[in-house]
Amino acid sequence: VTGFAHRDTMPPRPASAVVAVSTLIAGCWALALGGVFAMPLPSWLLGLGGTALSLVFLARGFAAYLRAWRKLTPVLPFARLDRLYFGPLCIFLGAGFAILTKGYLS
């Protein structure tokens, strides 16, 4: 399920809820950076958050190709799907946040 050795069950509900809420916040942040709607935050804080999200997604994306991550998450099909889809998707999202944030840091 998660790719970790010796784990064959879903993560606990609270952990899954944290991931879901974090994903929702990241999506709203991207919409705010793109000017779709306004967040009640100063622009420097919006840019700082976008930079942080960019770095988090890029780090997770590139981690998919590190030997240490492979040792941590060796279970198939997660390990294969991580290299083929999840890693590239995270790199794409990180680059997208970097592009959206560029105008806020000038």
JSON list of C-alpha atoms in Angstrom, two decimals:
[
{"chain": "A", "resi": 1, "resn": "VAL", "atom": "CA", "xyz": [0.00, 0.00, 0.00]},
{"chain": "A", "resi": 2, "resn": "THR", "atom": "CA", "xyz": [2.70, 2.49, 0.97]},
{"chain": "A", "resi": 3, "resn": "GLY", "atom": "CA", "xyz": [5.76, 0.68, -0.30]},
{"chain": "A", "resi": 4, "resn": "PHE", "atom": "CA", "xyz": [7.31, 0.24, 3.13]},
{"chain": "A", "resi": 5, "resn": "ALA", "atom": "CA", "xyz": [8.59, -3.21, 4.00]},
{"chain": "A", "resi": 6, "resn": "HIS", "atom": "CA", "xyz": [6.52, -5.22, 6.51]},
{"chain": "A", "resi": 7, "resn": "ARG", "atom": "CA", "xyz": [3.47, -2.97, 6.14]},
{"chain": "A", "resi": 8, "resn": "ASP", "atom": "CA", "xyz": [0.45, -4.46, 4.42]},
{"chain": "A", "resi": 9, "resn": "THR", "atom": "CA", "xyz": [-2.34, -2.26, 5.73]},
{"chain": "A", "resi": 10, "resn": "MET", "atom": "CA", "xyz": [-3.47, 1.25, 4.99]},
{"chain": "A", "resi": 11, "resn": "PRO", "atom": "CA", "xyz": [-2.04, 4.04, 7.16]},
{"chain": "A", "resi": 12, "resn": "PRO", "atom": "CA", "xyz": [-4.27, 5.11, 10.07]},
{"chain": "A", "resi": 13, "resn": "ARG", "atom": "CA", "xyz": [-7.20, 7.39, 9.24]},
{"chain": "A", "resi": 14, "resn": "PRO", "atom": "CA", "xyz": [-5.71, 10.46, 10.96]},
{"chain": "A", "resi": 15, "resn": "ALA", "atom": "CA", "xyz": [-2.53, 10.15, 8.87]},
{"chain": "A", "resi": 16, "resn": "SER", "atom": "CA", "xyz": [-4.58, 9.84, 5.70]},
{"chain": "A", "resi": 17, "resn": "ALA", "atom": "CA", "xyz": [-6.67, 12.85, 6.74]},
{"chain": "A", "resi": 18, "resn": "VAL", "atom": "CA", "xyz": [-3.50, 14.94, 7.27]},
{"chain": "A", "resi": 19, "resn": "VAL", "atom": "CA", "xyz": [-2.31, 14.06, 3.76]},
{"chain": "A", "resi": 20, "resn": "ALA", "atom": "CA", "xyz": [-5.73, 14.89, 2.27]},
{"chain": "A", "resi": 21, "resn": "VAL", "atom": "CA", "xyz": [-5.97, 18.25, 4.05]},
{"chain": "A", "resi": 22, "resn": "SER", "atom": "CA", "xyz": [-2.36, 19.10, 3.13]},
{"chain": "A", "resi": 23, "resn": "THR", "atom": "CA", "xyz": [-3.12, 18.34, -0.51]},
{"chain": "A", "resi": 24, "resn": "LEU", "atom": "CA", "xyz": [-6.21, 20.55, -0.36]},
{"chain": "A", "resi": 25, "resn": "ILE", "atom": "CA", "xyz": [-4.19, 23.41, 1.14]},
{"chain": "A", "resi": 26, "resn": "ALA", "atom": "CA", "xyz": [-1.49, 23.03, -1.53]},
{"chain": "A", "resi": 27, "resn": "GLY", "atom": "CA", "xyz": [-4.15, 23.16, -4.24]},
{"chain": "A", "resi": 28, "resn": "CYS", "atom": "CA", "xyz": [-5.72, 26.29, -2.74]},
{"chain": "A", "resi": 29, "resn": "TRP", "atom": "CA", "xyz": [-2.27, 27.84, -2.43]},
{"chain": "A", "resi": 30, "resn": "ALA", "atom": "CA", "xyz": [-1.61, 27.20, -6.13]},
{"chain": "A", "resi": 31, "resn": "LEU", "atom": "CA", "xyz": [-4.93, 28.80, -7.04]},
{"chain": "A", "resi": 32, "resn": "ALA", "atom": "CA", "xyz": [-4.09, 31.84, -4.90]},
{"chain": "A", "resi": 33, "resn": "LEU", "atom": "CA", "xyz": [-0.64, 32.14, -6.51]},
{"chain": "A", "resi": 34, "resn": "GLY", "atom": "CA", "xyz": [-2.28, 31.94, -9.92]},
{"chain": "A", "resi": 35, "resn": "GLY", "atom": "CA", "xyz": [-4.71, 34.73, -9.04]},
{"chain": "A", "resi": 36, "resn": "VAL", "atom": "CA", "xyz": [-7.84, 32.59, -9.20]},
{"chain": "A", "resi": 37, "resn": "PHE", "atom": "CA", "xyz": [-8.88, 33.74, -5.74]},
{"chain": "A", "resi": 38, "resn": "ALA", "atom": "CA", "xyz": [-7.40, 35.91, -3.03]},
{"chain": "A", "resi": 39, "resn": "MET", "atom": "CA", "xyz": [-6.07, 34.59, 0.24]},
{"chain": "A", "resi": 40, "resn": "PRO", "atom": "CA", "xyz": [-6.02, 36.97, 3.20]},
{"chain": "A", "resi": 41, "resn": "LEU", "atom": "CA", "xyz": [-2.20, 36.88, 3.37]},
{"chain": "A", "resi": 42, "resn": "PRO", "atom": "CA", "xyz": [0.49, 39.38, 2.49]},
{"chain": "A", "resi": 43, "resn": "SER", "atom": "CA", "xyz": [2.09, 38.67, -0.89]},
{"chain": "A", "resi": 44, "resn": "TRP", "atom": "CA", "xyz": [5.51, 37.94, 0.66]},
{"chain": "A", "resi": 45, "resn": "LEU", "atom": "CA", "xyz": [3.94, 35.19, 2.80]},
{"chain": "A", "resi": 46, "resn": "LEU", "atom": "CA", "xyz": [2.12, 33.79, -0.22]},
{"chain": "A", "resi": 47, "resn": "GLY", "atom": "CA", "xyz": [5.45, 33.69, -2.08]},
{"chain": "A", "resi": 48, "resn": "LEU", "atom": "CA", "xyz": [7.24, 32.12, 0.88]},
{"chain": "A", "resi": 49, "resn": "GLY", "atom": "CA", "xyz": [4.60, 29.40, 1.13]},
{"chain": "A", "resi": 50, "resn": "GLY", "atom": "CA", "xyz": [4.84, 28.77, -2.61]},
{"chain": "A", "resi": 51, "resn": "THR", "atom": "CA", "xyz": [8.60, 28.43, -2.35]},
{"chain": "A", "resi": 52, "resn": "ALA", "atom": "CA", "xyz": [8.24, 25.98, 0.54]},
{"chain": "A", "resi": 53, "resn": "LEU", "atom": "CA", "xyz": [5.70, 23.91, -1.40]},
{"chain": "A", "resi": 54, "resn": "SER", "atom": "CA", "xyz": [7.97, 23.93, -4.44]},
{"chain": "A", "resi": 55, "resn": "LEU", "atom": "CA", "xyz": [10.89, 22.63, -2.39]},
{"chain": "A", "resi": 56, "resn": "VAL", "atom": "CA", "xyz": [8.78, 19.95, -0.69]},
{"chain": "A", "resi": 57, "resn": "PHE", "atom": "CA", "xyz": [7.40, 18.62, -3.99]},
{"chain": "A", "resi": 58, "resn": "LEU", "atom": "CA", "xyz": [10.81, 18.74, -5.69]},
{"chain": "A", "resi": 59, "resn": "ALA", "atom": "CA", "xyz": [12.47, 16.94, -2.77]},
{"chain": "A", "resi": 60, "resn": "ARG", "atom": "CA", "xyz": [9.79, 14.23, -2.78]},
{"chain": "A", "resi": 61, "resn": "GLY", "atom": "CA", "xyz": [10.02, 13.89, -6.55]},
{"chain": "A", "resi": 62, "resn": "PHE", "atom": "CA", "xyz": [13.79, 13.48, -6.64]},
{"chain": "A", "resi": 63, "resn": "ALA", "atom": "CA", "xyz": [13.70, 11.17, -3.61]},
{"chain": "A", "resi": 64, "resn": "ALA", "atom": "CA", "xyz": [11.96, 8.58, -5.80]},
{"chain": "A", "resi": 65, "resn": "TYR", "atom": "CA", "xyz": [15.28, 8.04, -7.59]},
{"chain": "A", "resi": 66, "resn": "LEU", "atom": "CA", "xyz": [17.57, 7.86, -4.55]},
{"chain": "A", "resi": 67, "resn": "ARG", "atom": "CA", "xyz": [18.98, 4.55, -3.39]},
{"chain": "A", "resi": 68, "resn": "ALA", "atom": "CA", "xyz": [18.09, 5.34, 0.24]},
{"chain": "A", "resi": 69, "resn": "TRP", "atom": "CA", "xyz": [14.42, 5.83, -0.72]},
{"chain": "A", "resi": 70, "resn": "ARG", "atom": "CA", "xyz": [14.49, 2.56, -2.67]},
{"chain": "A", "resi": 71, "resn": "LYS", "atom": "CA", "xyz": [15.72, 0.74, 0.44]},
{"chain": "A", "resi": 72, "resn": "LEU", "atom": "CA", "xyz": [13.00, 2.38, 2.53]},
{"chain": "A", "resi": 73, "resn": "THR", "atom": "CA", "xyz": [10.17, 1.60, 0.06]},
{"chain": "A", "resi": 74, "resn": "PRO", "atom": "CA", "xyz": [11.07, -1.59, -1.82]},
{"chain": "A", "resi": 75, "resn": "VAL", "atom": "CA", "xyz": [7.60, -3.16, -2.04]},
{"chain": "A", "resi": 76, "resn": "LEU", "atom": "CA", "xyz": [6.00, -3.59, -5.45]},
{"chain": "A", "resi": 77, "resn": "PRO", "atom": "CA", "xyz": [3.94, -2.20, -7.09]},
{"chain": "A", "resi": 78, "resn": "PHE", "atom": "CA", "xyz": [4.62, 1.03, -5.16]},
{"chain": "A", "resi": 79, "resn": "ALA", "atom": "CA", "xyz": [8.36, 1.06, -5.94]},
{"chain": "A", "resi": 80, "resn": "ARG", "atom": "CA", "xyz": [7.74, 0.74, -9.69]},
{"chain": "A", "resi": 81, "resn": "LEU", "atom": "CA", "xyz": [4.87, 3.24, -9.73]},
{"chain": "A", "resi": 82, "resn": "ASP", "atom": "CA", "xyz": [6.91, 5.67, -7.66]},
{"chain": "A", "resi": 83, "resn": "ARG", "atom": "CA", "xyz": [9.67, 5.82, -10.27]},
{"chain": "A", "resi": 84, "resn": "LEU", "atom": "CA", "xyz": [7.27, 5.88, -13.23]},
{"chain": "A", "resi": 85, "resn": "TYR", "atom": "CA", "xyz": [4.53, 8.21, -12.01]},
{"chain": "A", "resi": 86, "resn": "PHE", "atom": "CA", "xyz": [4.71, 9.57, -8.45]},
{"chain": "A", "resi": 87, "resn": "GLY", "atom": "CA", "xyz": [8.27, 10.94, -8.66]},
{"chain": "A", "resi": 88, "resn": "PRO", "atom": "CA", "xyz": [7.78, 12.70, -12.01]},
{"chain": "A", "resi": 89, "resn": "LEU", "atom": "CA", "xyz": [4.41, 14.07, -10.87]},
{"chain": "A", "resi": 90, "resn": "CYS", "atom": "CA", "xyz": [5.97, 15.58, -7.74]},
{"chain": "A", "resi": 91, "resn": "ILE", "atom": "CA", "xyz": [8.79, 17.11, -9.80]},
{"chain": "A", "resi": 92, "resn": "PHE", "atom": "CA", "xyz": [6.19, 18.59, -12.16]},
{"chain": "A", "resi": 93, "resn": "LEU", "atom": "CA", "xyz": [4.19, 20.01, -9.22]},
{"chain": "A", "resi": 94, "resn": "GLY", "atom": "CA", "xyz": [7.35, 21.44, -7.66]},
{"chain": "A", "resi": 95, "resn": "ALA", "atom": "CA", "xyz": [8.30, 23.12, -10.92]},
{"chain": "A", "resi": 96, "resn": "GLY", "atom": "CA", "xyz": [4.77, 24.46, -11.24]},
{"chain": "A", "resi": 97, "resn": "PHE", "atom": "CA", "xyz": [4.94, 26.01, -7.77]},
{"chain": "A", "resi": 98, "resn": "ALA", "atom": "CA", "xyz": [8.33, 27.52, -8.64]},
{"chain": "A", "resi": 99, "resn": "ILE", "atom": "CA", "xyz": [6.84, 29.13, -11.76]},
{"chain": "A", "resi": 100, "resn": "LEU", "atom": "CA", "xyz": [3.78, 30.41, -9.89]},
{"chain": "A", "resi": 101, "resn": "THR", "atom": "CA", "xyz": [5.93, 31.78, -7.07]},
{"chain": "A", "resi": 102, "resn": "LYS", "atom": "CA", "xyz": [8.41, 33.58, -9.32]},
{"chain": "A", "resi": 103, "resn": "GLY", "atom": "CA", "xyz": [6.30, 36.75, -9.55]},
{"chain": "A", "resi": 104, "resn": "TYR", "atom": "CA", "xyz": [5.94, 36.98, -5.78]},
{"chain": "A", "resi": 105, "resn": "LEU", "atom": "CA", "xyz": [9.64, 36.98, -4.99]},
{"chain": "A", "resi": 106, "resn": "SER", "atom": "CA", "xyz": [10.71, 39.75, -7.38]}
]
